[in-house]
Each structure stands twice: as structure tokens, then as C-alpha cells.
Amino acid sequence: MGSMLGNLPSFDPHNFSQLRPSDPSNPSKMVPSTYRPTHSRTLPPPDQVIATEAKNILIRNIYQRAEEKLRSKHAATEHLIPEHGCKQTRPSTS
Amino acid sequence: MFKTNNVASRIFERQIRTPAPGTSVHSARRFYENLVPSFTIYDVECPDHSFFKFTDDGQYFVCFSRNRQDLIVYRPTWLSFSCKGEDCDNNQELPPQAKRFESFFTQLYVKRLASCNELICKDFFLYMESNQYGIFATSTAQIQDARGTDGAILGVPSFEKITIHLFRLEDGFKLDEKVFHNDCVNLTHNMGAFLYDDLLAVVSLRYQTIHILQIRDSGNLVDVRAIGAYCREDDELFLNSSSQLAGNRGDLVDNGTNHDQPNSNNSFLSGIKQRLLSFIFREIWSEETDQTQRVQCLKKKFYFHFQDYVDLVILKVQFLDRHHLLIKFGSVDVGASRNTDQLPAFFAVYNMETTEIVAFYQNAADELYLLFERFCDHFHATSINSMYMNFISSHSNNIHALEQLKSMKNKATSVSQFVKKMLSSLPLNCQSTSPSPYFDQSLFRFDEKLISATDRPRQSTDHPIRFISRRQPNILKFKIKTGPEFGGADGRSKKYSHFLFHPAWPLALSFIQPSLFLPPSAVNIHFRR
């Protein structure tokens, strides 16, 4: 069938001589191998939606630091609300 | 990415190679190393206007008339000329018809901006690129004896009428305006306003309100919110209804009170001041777990300085994104005093949607400085539309700028002074840096003291300003010379020079002024011949 490259210069004309291009009358029996996972540990959760974070990195950092401060200093903010109750305006007495 | 420096071979290389992922704009910008404004036309004869700025997309050149009443807009073009005779290309001298201002700029229109008793603020201009809208400001003269009116704070000058104008730059059609009466907005160098996408924030210093306006595509300026005494739209209604109740009870107690007193004296602090103080309180509260320690801490850090915190005023504002504002608080004397470093200043991050303060920093806070150092680009808050903003060199996106910053930090005598100095530029001025690639630190090295991306008049030298290539060290790419060396005649006189670079073309204008207050004595055009 002649070289696939025709008469183009090549290092070794016998390269690619074994190769038979696929032709429709003689379908190749080779099936590409498929790989299936053996576990489901890496599956994403079924309701996962991937979206771009709306907040930019600066805002994210600012919020992160604020939360860290709150956590690390054992904020007792929940004690504040029952102590003060609901605020009522008082007439000024001064 | 390019193997050679020759522009023709670079173009050929560009045809056959793709740049590394994410660097297509960077490698396109490297062509600016080859196309430089190396030719200068000195002392161009130009109309007597106050030339202000190129718009950031390079479409318009904005100028104001000398009497600061008119707006004149030019379209930058490139010169074209014909010459008769042989060997025109090799002629060193340009024909005289080409050496005119009009060769480079075509006048589009002249529009009256300010009415008879108003003047245009010649340092104020914001450009909305998506619709090609320009925002200008005019104001009347300062009122000398400003009376304190309801809601106004003392110590701030008052102007009878400040107007923010919205213009369509294409044809000079005035779209809308917003007027502030008896108010004070700091309009120099865009300090009192910030444009983010279609949102415009204007700080009313006198009434301590941040006005958020939206610029609609139809050209209308719409009020979105006013942050200051009230945070949410229905706050006013709620507070008025509750102060009525307080007023009823109060009348029984103090009959002789002067009813002209503003309402805020009788009722609690509201609006952003309340949010700020409660945030500070909660922060200090959450620092200690022990109850008595807590109270001690509060007494020391909060109640001792309570009146100082209450007296803080909003000085400057910028957007960090569509919902977050960075607000600078300080003392009301800051406007008058030159030495702003000594006065205390605070920064707060405020979320407009939840009306919560997210963070609060002192002006020498290391934490804020770290954020500024690492994410400087995000402080130049811009929308996704203006892509060129991502390429303006800052110390967060450019290693050479970062090295410069680090060397400044190492040279500084005191770290806290250095931090204060760096943070004093926050909140940043909107649209104050030129996007010209000639200021790109990865392409060129230049003396920042003589010329930089923020266009302010600087003291000029007789020596030309050299732009040296970064990639081939010590190879000079081009020089900007502001005038023929004058020699000994007026060697003593200090001159100020001021540069305007076109954002995309190898075109720059330089202005030589004998003093900061006088109009330029010479205008030069630098371009690529």
C-alpha cells in the first residue's frame, strides 16, 4: 500500500509500514479500555452546585478575620441580649 | 515570551506561538517596548484651556475653559500630513502643518457647564466607560459665615450649591444632575466621590451622609440610599414615630427646654454612628471572658474614649464591592490641618445590605496594612467591565513594585509610621491612576519621583526622564524631555511639570508651569513618529 507519507523525506522509510489505516469494510476489533472507580468516596454530593464566590478575596479575608477574632476570644455575645432586654427610649433626666 | 526584541520578528513569532495561559494580555503589552513616544514636539501652539485628562478608554480628552465655566471635549486622533518633494520619509523635521495641537486633537464640542455664579471643579471628573458618561461637578463659592442648621456639623465649610452633572460625552448632552444645597463635598482629585460600576457614592461632609446614587442606562441619576443618620430606608419613619413617644413623655419633665434644639440631642444616637459604637463595644466585650475584667476593659477602652468616638466624622468613602464600603472616620479638624498623620483616624468596613459594620481598624493597624499589601488591587475596586484596571501596576500584582515597597519599609525608621503613611492613602481616590502601559513596572523602569501613574504636577528637572526597559536592563527605551535645557538664564526658577499619557497610544502631553497656580507656559507633545 505504499508509505502513508508518500514520497516525503523520512528518517527511515520502514517506519509506519506496519500501520494499517482503519477502513470501514474491516472494522477494528480494538475497544478502548474504560476505567471504573472501585469506590464512591470521591463522588460529589448529589446536590452540589459549583458557582463563583460572589465576594472578592479581600472581603472574604476581612470576614474571615472578623470570625476568627470572634471565635478565638470566646465571645459571649449571646449573654448580651438577655441582660439588656429590649431597648426602650427613656426620657432624658439630665 | 518573545525571543527577540525586533518588532517584525515579534509579530512573526506571535503568529506561530500562543502565550502561556493567562498571559495573553501581558505578552500583547510587550509590544509597547517597541512602540515608544520618543519624538517630541516642543512648545505646541494650543488653545488656552485647562487640559485635564484623557478618559480611561482613550476616546475623549476632557478640558475646561480658563474661566472654569465651559467643558470642552476633544477626540484624540493621530496626525496625518502630506509633504511635497522628494525624500519625505527621511525628513527629520515635520512639516509645520503637522506640528499643531489640532493634528492630534479634534474638538467635538464646547458646552456651558457652570452657570454665572458657579465654577467647575477642575480636579473632579469620573468616567463611566460602559455608557461613555462623564461626571463633573460645579460649585458656588464658599459661604463665609455658615450657620449651623439642622443636622449640619460645625467646623466644615459650607457651599451654597454643589451640583454633580452627568453628561453623555459622545455629544455633550446633559443627562441629569444632583444638587447639594448648603453642603460641603470634597471635590479635589475625586476625593469626595467614588464610582463603582454604576454606583456613585458622594460624601456630604456637612450633613455626614453618604449618598449612594445609581446611574441608569437611560442616563438618570437615581438615589439609592443615604447612609448617615439612617441606615435603612424605613429608619426615619421608625425613629420619628418612637421619638414622638419620647417627646410626649419629655414634655412633662422639662417644660422650659428650648424647642429649637435639634432632635438628636434628646434621643439616642442613630444610624451609622450607632452601628459603629455597638461594634466597638461588642469587640471589646468579647475580648475578655471574666465579667469584672470585661467591665474594666470597657471602662478603659470604650467609656473613657466615648465622646471621642461619638465625635468621629465620616471623611472619605470607597466601594470595596457592590455591598461593602470602606469608610474613613476621623476628627473634623482633618480638613483644616495639613499634618494628617498625627490625628487619629479609623477605618470601618460597612455592609450596606445588612447595615452592619464588619471590621474596624485604627489607622496604624497592622492587620489592615497586611490586607492592603496583599490585596491592593481589590482596593482599586472596579467592575469587571474595565479590564485594563487589572493591569495597572501595584505592589500586589507586580514584583518590582513589591520590591520597591519592601525596600521603603526596610528604610523606614519606624514601622508604625510607615504603616500610617501607607494607610493614609486609603480610601483610594477613584480613577486617579493612568492605565498607560508605559507606567507598567514590568515593562519599564522610571523614576517615580519625576513621573508616575498618578498625574500630579511635580517639580521638574532639566534632565530628561528616562524610561529604561526592565527586561533588558540598562537599555534606554525612550526619554521624555520637557523642554530644551534653559541653561543659566532661569536656572533658579523652579518649574512644575505635569504629564498626561494616553491610555493606549504612544502619545503623551507634558505641561510646564512656572508655578502651581499659573497656567502652563509650555505644552509639549511626545509621540511615536
XYZ file of C-alpha atoms in Angstrom:
623
model
C 0.000 0.000 0.000
C 2.963 2.308 -0.107
C 4.157 4.594 2.590
C 1.469 6.746 4.228
C 3.761 9.669 3.844
C 4.019 9.220 0.131
C 7.333 10.393 -1.183
C 8.089 12.824 1.618
C 11.587 12.549 3.062
C 11.799 10.466 6.237
C 14.468 9.062 8.519
C 13.515 5.504 7.885
C 11.053 4.537 5.167
C 10.138 1.387 7.059
C 8.648 3.388 9.928
C 4.877 3.176 9.998
C 4.970 0.301 7.440
C 3.010 -1.989 9.769
C 0.282 0.524 10.270
C -2.952 -0.168 8.520
C -5.297 2.754 8.433
C -8.798 1.792 9.518
C -11.203 1.301 6.670
C -14.961 0.886 7.082
C -15.157 -2.572 5.426
C -12.872 -4.029 8.039
C -13.732 -2.523 11.418
C -11.057 -2.719 14.069
C -11.758 -5.052 16.947
C -9.944 -2.903 19.439
C -12.082 -1.290 22.094
C -10.539 1.459 24.179
C -10.271 0.314 27.782
C -12.569 2.001 30.243
C -11.760 2.644 33.868
C -14.401 2.497 36.530
C -13.927 3.665 40.106
C -13.847 0.948 42.751
C -15.243 3.204 45.475
C -17.582 6.162 45.745
C -15.567 8.224 48.209
C -14.759 10.910 45.696
C -18.223 11.376 44.274
C -19.564 14.912 44.643
C -22.697 15.280 46.713
C -25.758 14.918 44.502
C -26.962 18.477 45.119
C -23.619 20.144 44.561
C -23.629 23.307 42.514
C -20.337 24.930 41.636
C -20.525 28.686 41.379
C -18.060 31.564 41.572
C -17.746 33.096 45.018
C -19.526 36.414 44.887
C -17.328 38.082 47.467
C -13.875 39.019 46.289
C -10.832 37.811 48.134
C -10.378 40.995 50.124
C -13.901 40.931 51.536
C -13.574 37.216 52.216
C -10.404 37.845 54.188
C -11.993 40.635 56.194
C -14.946 38.438 57.148
C -12.656 35.526 57.952
C -10.545 37.585 60.310
C -13.620 39.002 61.997
C -14.947 35.489 62.561
C -11.617 34.258 63.854
C -11.471 37.055 66.347
C -14.951 36.238 67.498
C -14.169 32.555 67.895
C -10.771 32.841 69.482
C -11.772 35.401 72.083
C -14.685 33.180 73.247
C -17.215 35.827 72.500
C -20.061 35.804 74.950
C -22.259 37.875 72.698
C -25.177 35.608 73.472
C -25.090 36.884 77.048
C -25.552 40.454 75.937
C -29.089 40.202 74.689
C -30.957 38.790 77.740
C -29.142 41.240 80.025
C -30.198 44.377 78.261
C -33.590 43.141 77.214
C -35.399 45.092 74.611
C -34.361 48.683 74.412
C -36.795 51.403 75.261
C -36.120 55.059 74.868
C -36.103 56.808 78.202
C -36.815 60.478 78.622
C -33.639 62.351 79.332
C -33.318 63.024 83.010
C -30.255 65.280 82.881
C 7.731 35.059 25.661
C 9.408 36.710 22.736
C 12.844 35.608 21.793
C 13.967 38.761 20.098
C 13.448 42.459 20.528
C 12.790 43.299 16.949
C 9.188 44.232 16.357
C 8.908 42.499 12.986
C 10.207 39.216 14.318
C 7.955 39.550 17.363
C 4.952 39.884 15.094
C 6.038 36.797 13.236
C 6.514 34.915 16.489
C 3.076 35.991 17.590
C 1.619 34.298 14.526
C 3.051 30.911 15.354
C 3.149 30.762 19.144
C 0.490 31.089 21.784
C 1.496 32.682 25.050
C 1.383 30.842 28.376
C -2.151 30.511 29.767
C -3.487 33.718 31.264
C -0.723 35.894 29.868
C -2.129 36.861 26.511
C -2.629 40.495 27.535
C 0.800 40.636 29.146
C 2.516 39.415 26.029
C 0.492 41.780 23.862
C 1.591 44.635 26.093
C 5.207 43.763 25.446
C 4.825 45.352 22.062
C 4.828 48.648 23.915
C 8.530 48.102 24.405
C 8.877 48.588 20.678
C 6.446 51.427 20.154
C 7.526 54.287 22.368
C 6.789 58.007 22.332
C 10.306 59.051 21.557
C 9.686 62.064 19.364
C 8.795 65.386 20.901
C 7.203 68.477 19.508
C 8.172 71.284 21.817
C 6.066 74.242 22.714
C 2.991 73.426 20.702
C 0.641 76.243 19.971
C -2.586 75.196 21.621
C -5.847 76.774 22.715
C -5.824 78.369 26.115
C -7.780 75.774 28.012
C -7.101 73.955 31.202
C -6.302 70.488 29.885
C -7.451 67.931 32.296
C -7.488 64.270 31.426
C -7.822 61.516 28.888
C -10.732 59.221 29.576
C -9.580 55.751 30.545
C -10.629 54.234 27.242
C -8.742 56.887 25.295
C -11.790 58.106 23.418
C -12.037 61.623 24.792
C -9.780 64.337 26.052
C -11.504 66.482 28.642
C -10.640 70.145 29.116
C -12.167 73.084 30.919
C -12.093 76.692 29.851
C -9.843 79.070 31.730
C -12.777 80.790 33.355
C -13.923 77.370 34.594
C -17.371 77.663 33.140
C -17.213 75.576 29.979
C -16.474 71.994 29.173
C -14.504 71.311 26.014
C -14.077 67.778 24.783
C -11.650 66.656 22.114
C -11.274 63.394 20.306
C -7.655 62.198 20.241
C -6.597 61.330 16.718
C -3.271 60.742 15.096
C -1.521 63.223 12.969
C -1.537 62.900 9.243
C 0.191 65.173 6.842
C 1.358 65.309 3.335
C 4.570 66.754 2.151
C 5.684 67.777 -1.220
C 9.005 66.957 -2.614
C 11.351 64.073 -2.557
C 12.573 62.021 0.301
C 9.749 62.929 2.667
C 10.227 59.922 4.928
C 13.737 60.732 5.862
C 12.987 64.296 6.701
C 13.822 64.869 10.331
C 11.573 67.851 10.628
C 7.854 67.540 10.489
C 6.080 69.979 8.211
C 4.702 72.900 10.191
C 1.082 71.947 9.491
C 1.661 68.699 11.325
C 3.147 70.266 14.412
C -0.111 71.658 15.657
C -2.357 70.740 18.520
C -5.204 70.250 16.055
C -3.322 67.444 14.317
C -3.709 65.326 17.379
C -6.997 66.502 18.788
C -10.282 67.229 17.094
C -12.648 69.415 19.009
C -16.004 67.744 19.482
C -17.983 70.380 21.347
C -17.946 73.170 23.882
C -20.694 73.084 26.457
C -21.515 75.515 29.198
C -21.364 73.605 32.433
C -21.467 76.198 35.184
C -23.999 78.975 35.457
C -22.927 82.526 36.230
C -22.044 82.266 39.894
C -20.673 78.739 39.769
C -17.300 77.380 38.860
C -16.341 73.959 37.573
C -14.260 71.922 39.981
C -11.319 71.419 37.712
C -9.945 68.460 39.628
C -13.087 66.401 39.512
C -14.026 64.004 36.766
C -15.320 60.459 36.799
C -15.825 58.380 33.704
C -18.307 55.601 33.269
C -16.832 53.580 30.483
C -19.731 51.285 29.718
C -22.009 54.109 28.565
C -19.364 56.754 27.942
C -20.874 59.004 30.561
C -18.828 61.642 32.306
C -19.482 63.022 35.762
C -18.494 66.596 36.510
C -19.040 68.912 39.438
C -19.662 72.602 39.781
C -19.946 74.613 42.923
C -20.630 78.111 44.077
C -18.241 79.997 46.263
C -17.771 79.103 49.885
C -20.177 80.752 52.293
C -18.130 82.647 54.814
C -20.273 82.511 57.896
C -22.018 79.201 57.730
C -24.812 78.935 60.212
C -25.309 75.630 61.871
C -28.502 74.188 60.509
C -30.351 71.101 61.456
C -28.131 68.110 61.039
C -25.043 70.011 59.952
C -21.852 69.657 61.915
C -19.695 72.596 62.774
C -16.162 73.104 61.584
C -16.902 72.233 57.974
C -17.170 74.956 55.315
C -20.428 75.357 53.501
C -21.148 75.931 49.827
C -24.477 77.259 48.724
C -24.885 74.857 45.846
C -22.805 71.912 44.709
C -24.010 70.168 41.573
C -22.953 66.818 40.208
C -23.591 66.722 36.450
C -23.987 63.626 34.335
C -23.041 64.122 30.693
C -23.032 61.890 27.671
C -19.571 62.524 26.316
C -20.355 61.416 22.812
C -22.286 64.562 22.062
C -22.115 66.626 25.219
C -25.742 66.107 26.075
C -26.513 66.736 29.721
C -28.403 63.790 31.129
C -29.041 64.537 34.764
C -27.764 66.329 37.794
C -27.837 66.066 41.560
C -27.743 69.192 43.658
C -26.494 69.561 47.207
C -27.563 72.739 48.978
C -25.585 74.360 51.770
C -23.283 71.429 51.820
C -19.650 70.532 51.565
C -18.327 67.799 49.322
C -14.590 67.441 48.988
C -14.175 67.571 45.239
C -10.442 67.878 44.733
C -8.925 64.888 42.986
C -12.191 62.938 43.199
C -11.812 62.579 46.954
C -15.423 63.013 47.903
C -16.899 60.616 45.394
C -16.301 57.074 44.236
C -17.646 55.379 41.144
C -18.039 51.620 41.071
C -19.763 50.226 38.008
C -22.986 52.195 38.003
C -22.965 53.172 41.654
C -21.726 56.568 42.708
C -21.021 57.343 46.356
C -20.849 61.001 47.338
C -19.827 62.062 50.833
C -21.635 65.042 52.221
C -19.230 66.213 54.885
C -21.514 68.795 56.356
C -24.506 66.572 56.882
C -22.388 63.474 57.475
C -24.229 61.416 54.920
C -23.005 59.044 52.253
C -25.301 59.382 49.269
C -25.379 56.313 47.051
C -26.642 57.123 43.566
C -27.196 54.789 40.671
C -26.521 55.804 37.086
C -29.114 54.138 34.954
C -28.506 53.287 31.328
C -31.188 55.797 30.439
C -28.968 58.475 31.923
C -30.845 59.130 35.138
C -29.164 59.619 38.470
C -31.310 57.767 40.953
C -30.994 57.962 44.730
C -30.446 54.510 46.140
C -29.738 55.237 49.752
C -28.384 57.805 52.142
C -26.243 56.401 54.916
C -25.600 58.582 57.889
C -28.314 59.391 60.310
C -30.293 56.492 58.923
C -29.089 53.136 57.644
C -32.164 51.619 56.114
C -34.835 53.324 54.083
C -37.509 52.965 56.751
C -35.330 54.019 59.669
C -36.531 57.582 59.518
C -40.145 56.555 59.847
C -39.417 54.263 62.757
C -37.297 56.783 64.618
C -39.764 59.593 64.127
C -42.587 57.506 65.459
C -40.617 56.452 68.520
C -39.278 59.932 69.215
C -42.830 61.180 69.225
C -43.463 58.915 72.195
C -40.298 60.149 73.892
C -41.256 63.725 73.126
C -44.642 63.265 74.802
C -43.081 61.969 77.958
C -40.278 64.531 77.829
C -42.621 67.468 77.712
C -43.936 66.594 81.122
C -40.457 66.609 82.635
C -38.680 69.586 81.075
C -41.123 72.260 80.130
C -38.659 75.028 79.738
C -36.419 73.398 77.192
C -35.643 75.229 74.052
C -37.631 73.544 71.314
C -35.224 74.722 68.635
C -32.702 72.163 69.710
C -32.123 69.502 67.110
C -33.807 66.236 67.849
C -30.592 64.256 68.076
C -29.691 65.828 71.401
C -32.729 64.388 73.088
C -32.779 60.931 71.582
C -30.254 58.169 71.170
C -27.522 58.017 68.570
C -28.796 56.510 65.398
C -27.661 55.394 62.017
C -24.118 54.564 61.238
C -22.817 56.087 64.460
C -24.893 53.590 66.419
C -23.629 50.703 64.315
C -20.060 51.825 64.815
C -20.265 52.281 68.566
C -22.064 48.998 69.114
C -19.468 47.197 67.008
C -16.644 48.682 69.072
C -18.500 47.769 72.240
C -19.022 44.163 71.188
C -15.421 43.816 70.080
C -14.116 44.991 73.432
C -16.739 42.938 75.244
C -15.703 39.754 73.517
C -12.027 40.227 74.323
C -12.380 39.126 77.959
C -14.306 36.212 79.438
C -14.241 37.260 83.063
C -17.103 39.589 83.910
C -15.208 42.081 86.073
C -12.306 42.167 83.650
C -14.764 42.885 80.932
C -16.226 45.860 82.688
C -12.752 47.187 83.464
C -11.762 46.776 79.845
C -14.876 48.550 78.697
C -14.315 51.409 81.081
C -10.734 51.841 79.935
C -11.120 51.364 76.240
C -14.639 52.378 75.483
C -16.247 54.683 78.007
C -13.082 56.680 78.564
C -12.966 57.494 74.872
C -16.715 57.518 74.383
C -17.018 61.160 73.482
C -14.103 60.844 71.042
C -15.863 58.001 69.320
C -19.111 59.917 69.173
C -17.335 62.915 67.708
C -15.859 60.932 64.834
C -16.931 62.159 61.449
C -17.065 60.447 58.079
C -14.222 61.801 55.980
C -13.892 59.621 52.928
C -15.504 56.594 51.404
C -14.803 53.999 48.758
C -16.543 50.924 47.479
C -14.896 47.570 48.086
C -17.580 45.776 46.154
C -21.212 46.432 45.392
C -22.311 45.987 49.000
C -19.306 46.968 51.063
C -17.923 50.396 51.784
C -14.605 51.315 53.323
C -15.232 54.414 55.394
C -12.570 56.600 56.903
C -13.564 58.235 60.166
C -11.597 60.993 61.759
C -11.705 64.221 63.586
C -13.408 67.171 61.965
C -10.160 69.163 62.057
C -8.570 66.980 59.442
C -9.818 69.152 56.661
C -8.044 72.188 58.021
C -4.859 70.630 59.217
C -2.004 69.773 56.886
C -0.390 67.261 59.124
C -2.891 64.489 58.919
C -0.534 61.821 60.238
C -0.787 62.947 63.834
C -4.536 62.981 64.059
C -6.272 59.715 64.815
C -8.184 58.137 62.004
C -10.164 54.954 61.821
C -11.308 52.721 59.027
C -14.504 50.757 59.031
C -15.850 48.217 56.569
C -19.604 48.626 56.315
C -22.007 46.254 54.604
C -24.792 48.308 53.052
C -27.185 45.395 52.704
C -27.061 44.095 56.242
C -26.197 47.570 57.606
C -23.515 46.007 59.765
C -20.019 47.113 60.408
C -17.817 44.167 59.521
C -14.450 45.430 60.680
C -12.955 48.427 62.401
C -9.304 49.412 62.328
C -7.129 52.141 63.706
C -5.076 53.977 61.151
C -1.881 52.213 62.162
C -3.400 48.746 62.242
C -1.018 46.072 61.044
C -3.913 43.898 60.038
C -5.272 46.458 57.616
C -1.798 47.124 56.282
C -1.316 43.409 55.585
C -4.565 43.329 53.682
C -3.501 46.425 51.773
C -0.140 44.915 50.947
C -1.513 41.619 49.747
C -4.727 42.739 48.060
C -4.009 46.273 46.928
C -5.727 45.569 43.619
C -9.013 44.930 45.352
C -8.888 48.341 46.938
C -8.908 49.769 43.430
C -12.420 48.420 43.273
C -13.598 48.248 39.725
C -16.192 46.405 37.833
C -15.409 43.536 35.571
C -16.029 45.763 32.580
C -12.844 47.728 32.745
C -10.234 45.098 32.069
C -7.336 47.482 31.888
C -7.637 48.140 35.626
C -6.248 44.673 36.283
C -3.030 45.651 34.606
C -2.220 48.829 36.436
C 0.979 48.050 38.331
C 0.587 47.878 42.048
C 2.583 46.157 44.707
C 0.113 43.295 44.736
C 0.415 42.379 41.094
C 3.949 43.349 40.218
C 7.146 42.061 41.726
C 9.130 45.186 41.002
C 6.587 47.394 42.740
C 6.560 44.967 45.658
C 10.344 45.141 45.924
C 10.170 48.898 45.951
C 7.615 48.779 48.731
C 9.693 46.359 50.770
C 12.797 48.488 50.415
C 10.810 51.538 51.551
C 9.607 49.546 54.531
C 13.116 48.498 55.444
C 14.404 52.023 55.155
C 11.632 53.447 57.304
C 12.746 54.437 60.769
C 9.581 53.329 62.471
C 7.288 50.594 61.259
C 4.167 52.163 62.682
C 4.918 55.474 60.964
C 5.413 53.633 57.719
C 2.149 51.776 58.159
C 0.351 55.011 58.960
C 1.790 56.645 55.881
C 0.752 53.817 53.605
C -2.719 53.643 55.109
C -3.210 57.381 54.813
C -3.800 56.846 51.115
C -6.871 54.763 51.987
C -9.664 55.012 50.945
C -8.168 55.353 47.487
C -9.182 58.073 45.055
C -11.257 56.847 42.198
C -9.727 56.757 38.715
C -6.589 58.538 39.809
C -4.020 56.286 38.135
C -3.313 56.272 34.447
C -3.707 52.898 32.745
C -0.971 53.676 30.234
C 1.327 50.680 29.637
C 4.314 52.995 29.826
C 3.809 53.026 33.584
C 3.779 49.251 33.724
C 6.575 48.338 36.107
C 7.240 45.036 34.395
C 7.946 46.802 31.112
C 9.734 49.985 32.121
C 11.706 51.344 34.996
C 11.437 55.056 35.664
C 11.992 57.491 38.462
C 8.786 57.598 40.474
C 9.657 60.973 41.916
C 9.704 62.590 38.491
C 6.792 60.851 36.836
C 4.229 58.326 37.862
C 0.844 56.905 37.022
C -0.953 59.344 39.306
C -0.896 62.598 37.403
C 0.007 65.427 39.718
C 2.229 68.370 38.980
C 5.745 67.705 40.200
C 8.872 69.739 40.323
C 10.558 69.325 37.019
C 14.192 68.852 36.313
C 16.208 69.894 33.325
C 17.225 66.344 32.721
C 15.050 64.154 30.574
C 13.050 61.480 32.294
C 14.363 58.113 31.304
C 12.289 55.027 30.766
C 14.557 52.022 30.937
C 13.499 48.596 29.841
C 13.033 46.051 32.608
C 13.773 43.002 30.567
C 16.987 44.278 29.088
C 18.492 46.123 31.985
C 20.259 49.374 31.231
C 18.851 49.731 27.774
C 17.091 53.037 27.497
C 13.848 52.786 25.632
C 12.831 56.382 25.475
C 13.195 59.720 27.181
C 10.670 62.349 27.986
C 12.301 65.721 27.821
C 10.150 68.558 28.994
C 11.938 71.316 27.226
C 15.190 72.351 25.747
C 17.653 72.937 28.523
C 17.215 76.515 29.537
C 20.694 76.903 30.856
C 21.701 79.569 33.305
C 19.117 82.208 32.455
C 16.412 80.976 34.753
C 18.239 78.098 36.319
C 16.991 79.138 39.749
C 13.328 79.201 38.949
C 11.528 76.095 39.950
C 9.262 74.716 37.328
C 6.484 72.253 37.731
C 5.749 69.670 35.142
C 2.689 67.610 34.685
C 2.143 64.714 32.279
C -0.878 63.230 30.619
C -0.449 59.894 28.912
C -2.961 58.475 26.518
C -4.143 55.164 27.975
C -3.333 53.097 24.897
C -1.394 55.048 22.289
C 2.244 56.112 22.380
C 1.100 59.672 22.940
C 1.755 61.909 25.902
C 1.400 65.564 26.717
C 3.631 67.431 29.099
C 2.883 70.790 30.640
C 5.445 73.111 32.138
C 4.137 75.540 34.719
C 6.193 78.225 36.400
C 4.028 77.834 39.491
C 1.224 75.587 40.603
C -1.375 78.309 40.270
C -0.485 79.732 36.916
C -1.441 78.204 33.598
C 1.232 76.226 31.778
C 3.828 78.204 29.934
C 4.628 75.407 27.509
C 2.891 72.316 26.216
C 4.849 69.536 24.543
C 3.576 66.543 22.648
C 5.502 63.283 22.820
C 4.553 60.625 20.353
C 5.912 57.885 18.227
C 6.993 59.272 14.924
